[in-house]
Coordinates of C-alpha atoms in Angstrom, one line a residue:
M1 CA 96.3 72.0 78.6
A2 CA 96.3 68.2 78.3
D3 CA 100.0 68.3 79.0
I4 CA 99.5 70.4 82.2
V5 CA 96.8 68.0 83.4
S6 CA 99.0 65.0 82.9
R7 CA 101.8 66.6 84.9
I8 CA 99.4 67.6 87.6
E9 CA 98.0 64.1 87.8
S10 CA 101.5 62.7 88.4
V11 CA 101.9 65.2 91.3
I12 CA 98.6 64.6 93.0
N13 CA 98.6 60.8 92.2
A14 CA 95.0 61.0 91.0
T15 CA 93.0 61.5 87.8
V16 CA 91.5 64.9 87.0
V17 CA 87.8 64.3 86.3
N18 CA 86.5 67.9 86.1
Q19 CA 87.7 71.4 85.2
N20 CA 85.7 74.5 85.8
S21 CA 86.8 78.0 84.7
V22 CA 86.5 80.7 87.3
G23 CA 86.9 84.5 87.1
G24 CA 88.4 86.9 89.5
G25 CA 91.6 88.0 87.8
C26 CA 92.8 89.9 84.7
I27 CA 96.3 88.3 84.5
A28 CA 96.0 84.5 84.5
Q29 CA 93.4 82.0 83.5
S30 CA 92.0 80.2 86.5
Q31 CA 90.2 76.9 87.0
I32 CA 88.9 74.7 89.8
I33 CA 90.0 71.1 89.0
V34 CA 88.5 68.1 90.7
A35 CA 90.3 64.8 91.1
N36 CA 88.7 61.3 91.3
D37 CA 89.6 61.1 94.9
G38 CA 87.3 64.0 95.7
N39 CA 90.0 66.6 96.3
E40 CA 89.7 70.0 94.6
Y41 CA 92.5 72.4 93.6
F42 CA 92.9 75.9 92.2
L43 CA 94.9 76.0 88.9
K44 CA 96.4 79.1 87.3
Q45 CA 97.8 79.1 83.8
G46 CA 98.2 81.3 80.8
F47 CA 101.9 82.3 81.1
N48 CA 105.1 80.5 80.2
N49 CA 107.8 82.4 82.1
D50 CA 108.7 82.7 85.8
L51 CA 105.6 84.6 86.9
F52 CA 104.0 81.5 88.6
R53 CA 107.2 80.5 90.3
K54 CA 107.6 84.0 91.7
E55 CA 104.0 84.0 93.0
A56 CA 104.6 80.6 94.6
N57 CA 107.7 81.8 96.4
G58 CA 105.7 84.8 97.6
L59 CA 103.0 82.6 99.1
I60 CA 105.6 80.4 100.7
E61 CA 107.2 83.5 102.3
L62 CA 103.8 84.7 103.6
E63 CA 103.2 81.3 105.1
K64 CA 106.4 81.4 107.1
C65 CA 105.2 84.1 109.5
G66 CA 102.1 82.1 110.5
A67 CA 99.8 85.2 110.5
L68 CA 97.2 85.2 107.7
R69 CA 96.2 82.1 105.8
T70 CA 97.4 81.6 102.2
P71 CA 96.7 78.8 99.8
K72 CA 99.3 76.1 100.0
V73 CA 101.5 75.6 96.9
I74 CA 100.9 72.1 95.6
S75 CA 102.9 72.3 92.4
V76 CA 104.4 75.0 90.1
D77 CA 106.1 75.1 86.7
S78 CA 106.8 77.7 84.2
D79 CA 103.3 77.4 82.7
Y80 CA 101.1 76.6 85.7
L81 CA 100.6 77.1 89.4
L82 CA 98.5 74.5 91.4
L83 CA 97.2 75.7 94.8
E84 CA 95.1 74.5 97.6
K85 CA 91.5 75.4 96.9
I86 CA 90.2 77.7 99.7
S87 CA 86.4 77.5 99.8
S88 CA 84.6 80.8 100.2
G89 CA 82.6 81.4 103.3
V90 CA 80.6 84.1 105.1
K91 CA 82.4 86.8 107.1
T92 CA 82.3 86.5 110.9
S93 CA 81.2 89.5 112.8
D94 CA 84.8 90.2 113.8
F95 CA 86.2 89.5 110.3
F96 CA 87.8 92.9 109.7
R97 CA 89.0 93.3 113.3
D98 CA 90.7 89.9 112.9
F99 CA 92.1 90.9 109.6
G100 CA 93.6 94.1 110.9
E101 CA 95.2 92.3 113.9
L102 CA 96.6 89.5 111.7
L103 CA 98.0 91.9 109.2
A104 CA 99.8 93.7 112.0
K105 CA 101.2 90.3 113.0
L106 CA 102.4 89.7 109.4
H107 CA 104.1 93.2 109.4
R108 CA 106.0 92.3 112.6
Y109 CA 107.8 89.6 110.6
R110 CA 111.1 91.2 109.7
G111 CA 113.6 90.8 106.9
P112 CA 117.4 91.7 106.8
Q113 CA 116.9 94.5 104.3
F114 CA 114.4 96.1 102.0
G115 CA 113.4 94.1 98.9
F116 CA 113.4 90.3 98.5
Y117 CA 115.8 87.6 97.5
E118 CA 114.4 87.8 93.9
D119 CA 112.6 90.1 91.7
N120 CA 108.9 89.2 91.1
Y121 CA 105.8 90.9 89.6
I122 CA 103.2 93.4 90.5
G123 CA 100.3 92.3 88.3
S124 CA 102.1 91.4 85.0
T125 CA 104.8 94.1 85.5
P126 CA 108.2 93.2 86.8
Q127 CA 108.8 94.3 90.4
I128 CA 112.5 95.0 91.2
N129 CA 113.4 93.8 94.7
T130 CA 117.2 93.1 94.4
C131 CA 120.1 95.4 95.1
A132 CA 123.8 95.1 94.3
S133 CA 126.0 94.1 97.2
N134 CA 123.2 94.0 99.8
T135 CA 122.7 97.8 99.7
C136 CA 118.9 97.8 100.3
T137 CA 119.1 99.5 103.7
D138 CA 117.8 103.0 102.9
W139 CA 114.0 102.9 102.5
P140 CA 113.4 106.3 100.7
Q141 CA 116.1 105.5 98.2
F142 CA 114.9 101.9 97.7
Y143 CA 111.3 103.0 97.3
F144 CA 112.1 105.8 94.8
N145 CA 114.6 103.8 92.7
K146 CA 113.0 100.3 92.7
R147 CA 109.4 101.4 92.7
L148 CA 108.7 105.0 91.4
L149 CA 111.6 105.5 89.1
Y150 CA 111.2 102.0 87.6
Q151 CA 107.5 102.7 86.8
F152 CA 108.4 106.2 85.4
R153 CA 110.8 104.7 83.0
L154 CA 108.2 102.2 81.9
C155 CA 105.8 105.1 81.4
E156 CA 108.5 106.7 79.1
Q157 CA 108.8 103.5 77.1
N158 CA 105.0 103.3 76.8
G159 CA 104.7 106.9 75.6
Y160 CA 102.8 108.3 78.6
V161 CA 105.4 110.9 79.7
D162 CA 104.9 114.4 78.3
P163 CA 106.8 117.5 79.5
V164 CA 104.3 118.2 82.3
F165 CA 104.5 114.6 83.6
A166 CA 108.3 114.6 83.5
S167 CA 108.6 118.0 85.2
T168 CA 106.2 116.9 87.9
F169 CA 108.0 113.7 88.5
N170 CA 111.4 115.4 88.7
K171 CA 110.1 117.9 91.3
L172 CA 108.8 114.9 93.3
E173 CA 112.2 113.2 93.2
A174 CA 113.7 116.3 94.9
K175 CA 111.2 115.9 97.8
I176 CA 111.3 112.1 98.3
S177 CA 113.7 112.2 101.2
S178 CA 111.6 114.8 103.1
I179 CA 108.4 112.9 102.4
L180 CA 109.7 109.7 103.8
E181 CA 112.2 111.0 106.3
W182 CA 110.6 109.4 109.3
E183 CA 110.3 105.9 107.7
N184 CA 113.0 104.3 109.7
E185 CA 111.4 101.1 110.8
P186 CA 113.1 97.8 110.0
P187 CA 111.8 96.0 106.9
S188 CA 108.4 94.3 107.3
L189 CA 107.1 91.4 105.3
L190 CA 104.5 92.9 102.9
H191 CA 101.8 91.3 100.8
G192 CA 102.7 93.9 98.2
D193 CA 99.3 94.2 96.3
L194 CA 96.8 94.3 99.1
W195 CA 93.5 95.5 97.6
G196 CA 90.0 94.1 98.0
G197 CA 90.4 91.6 95.2
N198 CA 93.4 89.9 96.8
Y199 CA 91.9 88.7 100.1
M200 CA 89.1 86.2 100.5
V201 CA 86.8 84.9 103.2
D202 CA 87.6 81.2 103.9
E203 CA 85.1 78.5 104.9
K204 CA 85.4 79.5 108.6
G205 CA 84.7 83.2 107.8
K206 CA 88.3 84.2 108.4
P207 CA 90.6 86.3 106.1
A208 CA 93.0 84.7 103.7
L209 CA 95.5 86.3 101.3
I210 CA 95.9 85.5 97.6
D211 CA 97.9 86.9 94.6
P212 CA 100.8 88.5 96.5
A213 CA 103.7 90.7 95.2
V214 CA 105.8 90.0 98.2
Y215 CA 108.8 92.0 99.4
Y216 CA 110.1 93.5 102.7
G217 CA 109.4 97.1 102.9
H218 CA 107.6 99.8 105.0
R219 CA 104.3 98.5 106.3
E220 CA 102.6 101.8 105.4
A221 CA 102.9 100.7 101.7
D222 CA 100.6 97.8 102.3
L223 CA 98.1 99.8 104.3
A224 CA 98.0 102.6 101.6
M225 CA 97.3 100.1 98.9
T226 CA 94.1 99.0 100.7
K227 CA 92.7 102.4 100.0
L228 CA 93.3 102.5 96.3
F229 CA 89.7 101.4 95.5
G230 CA 87.8 102.8 98.4
G231 CA 89.4 101.1 101.4
F232 CA 88.4 98.3 103.8
H233 CA 85.9 98.5 106.7
P234 CA 86.9 100.9 109.5
D235 CA 87.2 98.0 111.9
F236 CA 90.2 96.8 109.9
Y237 CA 92.2 100.0 110.4
Q238 CA 91.1 100.5 114.0
S239 CA 92.2 97.0 114.9
Y240 CA 95.5 97.4 113.0
H241 CA 96.3 100.6 114.8
E242 CA 95.5 99.1 118.2
S243 CA 97.7 96.1 117.5
Y244 CA 100.6 98.0 115.9
P245 CA 100.3 101.8 115.9
L246 CA 101.6 103.8 113.0
K247 CA 103.8 106.8 113.4
P248 CA 102.4 110.3 113.0
G249 CA 102.0 111.5 109.5
Y250 CA 101.1 108.2 107.9
E251 CA 98.1 109.9 106.2
Y252 CA 100.4 112.3 104.5
R253 CA 102.5 109.5 103.2
E254 CA 99.7 107.5 101.8
N255 CA 99.7 109.2 98.4
I256 CA 103.4 108.4 97.7
Y257 CA 102.6 104.7 98.2
L258 CA 99.5 104.8 96.1
L259 CA 101.5 106.5 93.3
Y260 CA 103.4 103.3 92.7
H261 CA 100.3 101.3 92.0
V262 CA 98.6 104.0 90.0
M263 CA 101.7 104.3 87.8
N264 CA 101.6 100.5 87.4
H265 CA 98.0 100.7 86.4
L266 CA 98.9 103.4 83.9
N267 CA 101.5 101.1 82.4
I268 CA 99.2 98.1 82.3
F269 CA 95.8 99.6 81.5
G270 CA 96.6 102.9 79.8
T271 CA 96.0 106.6 79.9
S272 CA 92.9 106.6 82.1
Y273 CA 95.2 106.5 85.1
K274 CA 97.5 109.3 84.0
H275 CA 95.5 112.1 85.6
Q276 CA 95.3 110.3 88.9
A277 CA 99.1 109.8 88.9
L278 CA 99.6 113.5 88.3
Q279 CA 97.2 114.3 91.1
L280 CA 99.1 112.1 93.5
M281 CA 102.4 113.7 92.6
N282 CA 101.0 117.2 92.9
S283 CA 99.7 116.5 96.3
Y284 CA 103.3 116.9 97.5
L285 CA 104.1 119.9 95.4

C-alpha cells in the first residue's frame, strides 16, 4: 500500500494525509483518500492484473457519450484505480425520471459492431467482447456464444453442470435465434452491469454510474439487469420508454438477459444460484 500511495502522490502532486476504508463492493478493496491540498479521491485496489485498467477504459467509454455522469479516471495501474470522488447526495423528486431519460440517451450512442475493442470483466469473471475478423454483427449469435455459452463452460469447469442442467441448456441453444429474432437494432453502448449497487446519487441529487462492464450490445440487456434484484422505481422505466420506446416482446426477452448474470453469480458465489438459472432457462422451454 505504501508503494501505491507514493505513486498516487506523484500523480496528484500532493501528499496523502488520510485513508478511510469504505464498503460497497465484493470485488475490490476501496478507500477514500484525502490529500493535503484538501482534494479527495476514491481508490480501488486488491488486484494485480488488468481488471482496473479495463474498468477505467469502460468509464472513459461511458464518459464519451455525455449522458450519465461517471467518476473521472485520475490514474490507473495494474494494482490500483484512482477515481474522482463523487459525494453522495439526496435524490431529487425527478431522480428516476431523469435516470431513465439519461440512460435512453446513453443507449443512443452507437458502436460499429457488438462487443468492445477489448475483453473486460463482469464482476471478477472475464467478459468476452472481441471477435475474429470483425464478425460481431449478429446479436443472437454474439449473445449466445460470448455470454451464455462462455458462462456455461465456466459452470462445467466449476462442477455445477449435471445432466439436467446440460440438457436444459442444449434445448435453450436450439431456441436462441427465435427468442432474439427481433433484436435487430444497431449496437448500443451499455453499462453492462446495471443493478442498484452500480448507480449512485451525486451531490446534486442526480444519477451517476459506477463499476461498469462496458460493451456495445442490445439495450434490453441493460434494462433487464436492472430487474435482477427487484427493479428500479416505476418512473425510471416509464421515462425510458417515453424517451426511447422498446419493441414489442421485450418482457418476454428479459429472462434470457437475466440468465447471463445469474449464471455469472453461480460461477462466482456458488450453487445457491443454480435453481434460478434453471428456472430462467425453463421459462423458454
